[in-house]
């Protein structure tokens, strides 16, 4: 799936790019985007729990996870969380 190691993957970035859409990215420790996904949602489900669940499902495809408590706000509608190896 991806050509990088657990040591290289540093964070997941969650960015609201437009109404009803969150862009998700796995970013390496050197700042390179190693994977990208999109989470489209109904306005009725625009809450923190759904975004975190979608982001955890996304990074799980790459063998990673993160704690919901570790999510940090970088700017309005931009969040990140450090990744750990899943399992």
Coordinates of N, CA and C in Angstrom, one line a residue:
X1 N 0.8 -1.2 0.0 CA 0.0 0.0 0.0 C 0.9 1.3 0.0
X2 N 1.7 1.3 1.0 CA 2.6 2.5 1.1 C 4.0 2.1 1.2
X3 N 4.9 2.9 0.7 CA 6.3 2.5 0.7 C 7.1 3.3 1.8
X4 N 6.7 3.2 3.0 CA 7.3 3.9 4.1 C 7.2 3.0 5.4
X5 N 8.0 3.3 6.4 CA 8.0 2.6 7.6 C 7.3 3.3 8.7
X6 N 7.0 2.6 9.8 CA 6.4 3.2 10.9 C 7.2 4.4 11.5
X7 N 8.5 4.3 11.4 CA 9.4 5.3 11.9 C 9.3 6.6 11.1
X8 N 8.9 6.5 9.8 CA 8.8 7.7 9.0 C 7.5 8.4 9.1
X9 N 6.4 7.6 9.4 CA 5.1 8.3 9.5 C 5.0 9.0 10.8
X10 N 4.8 10.3 10.7 CA 4.8 11.1 11.9 C 3.4 11.5 12.4
X11 N 2.5 12.0 11.5 CA 1.2 12.5 11.9 C 0.1 12.2 10.8
X12 N -1.1 12.4 11.3 CA -2.2 12.5 10.4 C -2.7 13.9 10.4
X13 N -3.0 14.5 9.3 CA -3.5 15.9 9.2 C -5.0 15.8 8.7
X14 N -5.8 16.5 9.4 CA -7.3 16.5 9.1 C -7.6 18.0 8.8
X15 N -8.0 18.3 7.5 CA -8.2 19.6 7.1 C -9.6 19.8 6.4
X16 N -10.4 20.7 6.9 CA -11.7 21.0 6.3 C -11.4 21.8 5.1
X17 N -11.6 21.2 3.9 CA -11.3 21.9 2.7 C -12.5 22.7 2.1
X18 N -13.7 22.2 2.4 CA -14.9 22.8 2.0 C -16.1 22.2 2.9
X19 N -17.2 22.8 2.8 CA -18.4 22.3 3.5 C -18.7 20.9 3.2
X20 N -18.7 20.0 4.2 CA -19.0 18.6 4.0 C -17.9 17.8 3.5
X21 N -16.6 18.3 3.6 CA -15.5 17.5 3.2 C -14.3 17.8 4.1
X22 N -13.7 16.7 4.6 CA -12.4 16.7 5.3 C -11.4 16.0 4.5
X23 N -10.2 16.7 4.3 CA -9.1 16.0 3.6 C -8.2 15.4 4.7
X24 N -7.8 14.2 4.5 CA -7.0 13.4 5.4 C -5.6 13.1 4.8
X25 N -4.5 13.2 5.5 CA -3.2 12.9 5.0 C -2.3 12.3 6.0
X26 N -1.6 11.3 5.6 CA -0.5 10.7 6.4 C 0.7 11.4 6.0
X27 N 1.4 12.1 7.0 CA 2.6 12.9 6.7 C 3.8 12.3 7.4
X28 N 4.9 12.2 6.6 CA 6.1 11.6 7.2 C 6.8 12.6 8.1
X29 N 7.8 12.1 8.9 CA 8.5 13.0 9.8 C 9.3 14.0 9.1
X30 N 9.5 13.8 7.7 CA 10.2 14.9 7.0 C 9.2 15.8 6.2
X31 N 7.9 15.6 6.5 CA 6.9 16.5 5.9 C 6.4 16.1 4.6
X32 N 6.7 14.9 4.1 CA 6.2 14.4 2.9 C 4.8 13.7 3.1
X33 N 3.9 14.1 2.2 CA 2.5 13.4 2.3 C 2.7 12.0 1.7
X34 N 2.4 11.0 2.5 CA 2.6 9.6 2.1 C 1.3 8.9 1.7
X35 N 0.2 9.5 2.1 CA -1.1 9.0 1.7 C -2.1 10.1 1.9
X36 N -3.2 10.0 1.1 CA -4.2 11.0 1.1 C -5.6 10.4 1.0
X37 N -6.6 10.9 1.7 CA -7.9 10.5 1.6 C -8.9 11.6 1.8
X38 N -10.1 11.3 1.5 CA -11.2 12.4 1.7 C -12.3 11.7 2.5
X39 N -12.9 12.5 3.4 CA -14.0 12.1 4.2 C -15.2 13.0 3.9
X40 N -16.2 12.5 3.2 CA -17.4 13.3 2.8 C -18.5 12.9 3.8
X41 N -19.2 13.9 4.3 CA -20.2 13.7 5.3 C -21.4 14.5 5.2
X42 N -22.5 14.1 5.8 CA -23.7 14.8 5.9 C -23.6 15.8 7.0
X43 N -24.1 17.0 6.8 CA -24.0 18.1 7.8 C -24.5 17.6 9.2
X44 N -25.4 16.7 9.2 CA -25.9 16.2 10.5 C -24.8 15.4 11.3
X45 N -23.8 15.0 10.6 CA -22.7 14.2 11.2 C -21.4 15.0 11.3
X46 N -21.5 16.3 11.3 CA -20.3 17.1 11.4 C -19.9 17.4 12.8
X47 N -19.3 16.4 13.4 CA -18.8 16.5 14.8 C -17.5 15.8 14.9
X48 N -16.9 16.1 16.1 CA -15.5 15.7 16.3 C -15.4 14.2 16.3
X49 N -16.4 13.5 16.9 CA -16.3 12.0 17.0 C -16.3 11.4 15.6
X50 N -17.1 11.9 14.7 CA -17.2 11.3 13.4 C -15.9 11.6 12.6
X51 N -15.3 12.8 12.7 CA -14.1 13.1 12.0 C -12.9 12.2 12.5
X52 N -12.8 12.1 13.9 CA -11.8 11.2 14.4 C -12.0 9.8 14.0
X53 N -13.2 9.3 14.0 CA -13.4 7.9 13.6 C -13.0 7.7 12.1
X54 N -13.4 8.7 11.3 CA -13.0 8.6 9.9 C -11.5 8.6 9.7
X55 N -10.8 9.5 10.4 CA -9.4 9.6 10.3 C -8.7 8.3 10.8
X56 N -9.2 7.7 11.9 CA -8.6 6.5 12.4 C -8.8 5.4 11.5
X57 N -9.9 5.3 10.8 CA -10.2 4.3 9.8 C -9.2 4.5 8.6
X58 N -9.0 5.7 8.2 CA -8.1 6.0 7.1 C -6.7 5.6 7.4
X59 N -6.1 6.0 8.6 CA -4.7 5.7 8.9 C -4.6 4.2 9.2
X60 N -5.7 3.5 9.6 CA -5.6 2.1 9.8 C -5.3 1.3 8.5
X61 N -5.6 1.9 7.4 CA -5.3 1.3 6.1 C -3.8 1.2 5.8
X62 N -3.1 2.1 6.5 CA -1.6 2.2 6.4 C -0.9 1.5 7.5
X63 N -1.7 0.9 8.5 CA -1.1 0.2 9.6 C -0.8 1.1 10.8
X64 N -1.5 2.2 10.9 CA -1.3 3.2 12.0 C -2.6 3.4 12.8
X65 N -2.4 4.1 13.9 CA -3.6 4.5 14.7 C -3.1 5.8 15.5
X66 N -4.1 6.4 16.1 CA -3.7 7.6 17.0 C -4.8 7.6 18.1
X67 N -4.5 8.3 19.1 CA -5.4 8.5 20.2 C -6.2 9.7 20.0
X68 N -7.5 9.6 20.2 CA -8.4 10.8 20.0 C -8.0 12.0 20.9
X69 N -7.4 11.6 22.1 CA -6.9 12.6 23.0 C -5.7 13.4 22.5
X70 N -5.0 12.8 21.5 CA -3.8 13.4 21.0 C -4.0 14.5 19.9
X71 N -5.2 14.6 19.4 CA -5.5 15.5 18.3 C -5.3 17.0 18.8
X72 N -4.6 17.7 18.0 CA -4.2 19.1 18.2 C -4.8 20.0 17.1
X73 N -5.3 21.2 17.5 CA -5.7 22.1 16.5 C -4.5 23.0 16.1
X74 N -4.3 23.0 14.8 CA -3.2 23.7 14.2 C -3.6 25.1 13.8
X75 N -4.9 25.2 13.3 CA -5.5 26.4 12.8 C -7.0 26.1 12.7
X76 N -7.8 27.1 12.5 CA -9.2 26.8 12.3 C -9.4 25.8 11.2
X77 N -10.1 24.7 11.5 CA -10.4 23.6 10.6 C -9.2 22.8 10.1
X78 N -8.1 22.9 10.9 CA -6.9 22.1 10.6 C -6.4 21.4 11.9
X79 N -6.3 20.1 11.8 CA -6.0 19.4 13.0 C -4.9 18.4 12.7
X80 N -4.2 17.9 13.6 CA -3.2 16.8 13.4 C -3.1 16.0 14.7
X81 N -2.6 14.8 14.5 CA -2.3 13.9 15.6 C -1.1 13.0 15.3
X82 N -0.3 12.7 16.3 CA 0.8 11.8 16.1 C 0.4 10.4 15.9
X83 N 1.0 9.7 15.0 CA 0.6 8.3 14.7 C 1.5 7.3 15.5
X84 N 0.9 6.2 15.7 CA 1.6 5.0 16.3 C 1.3 3.8 15.5
X85 N 2.1 2.8 15.5 CA 1.9 1.6 14.8 C 0.6 0.9 15.4
X86 N -0.3 0.5 14.5 CA -1.5 -0.2 14.9 C -1.2 -1.6 15.5
X87 N -2.0 -2.0 16.4 CA -1.9 -3.4 16.8 C -1.4 -3.5 18.2

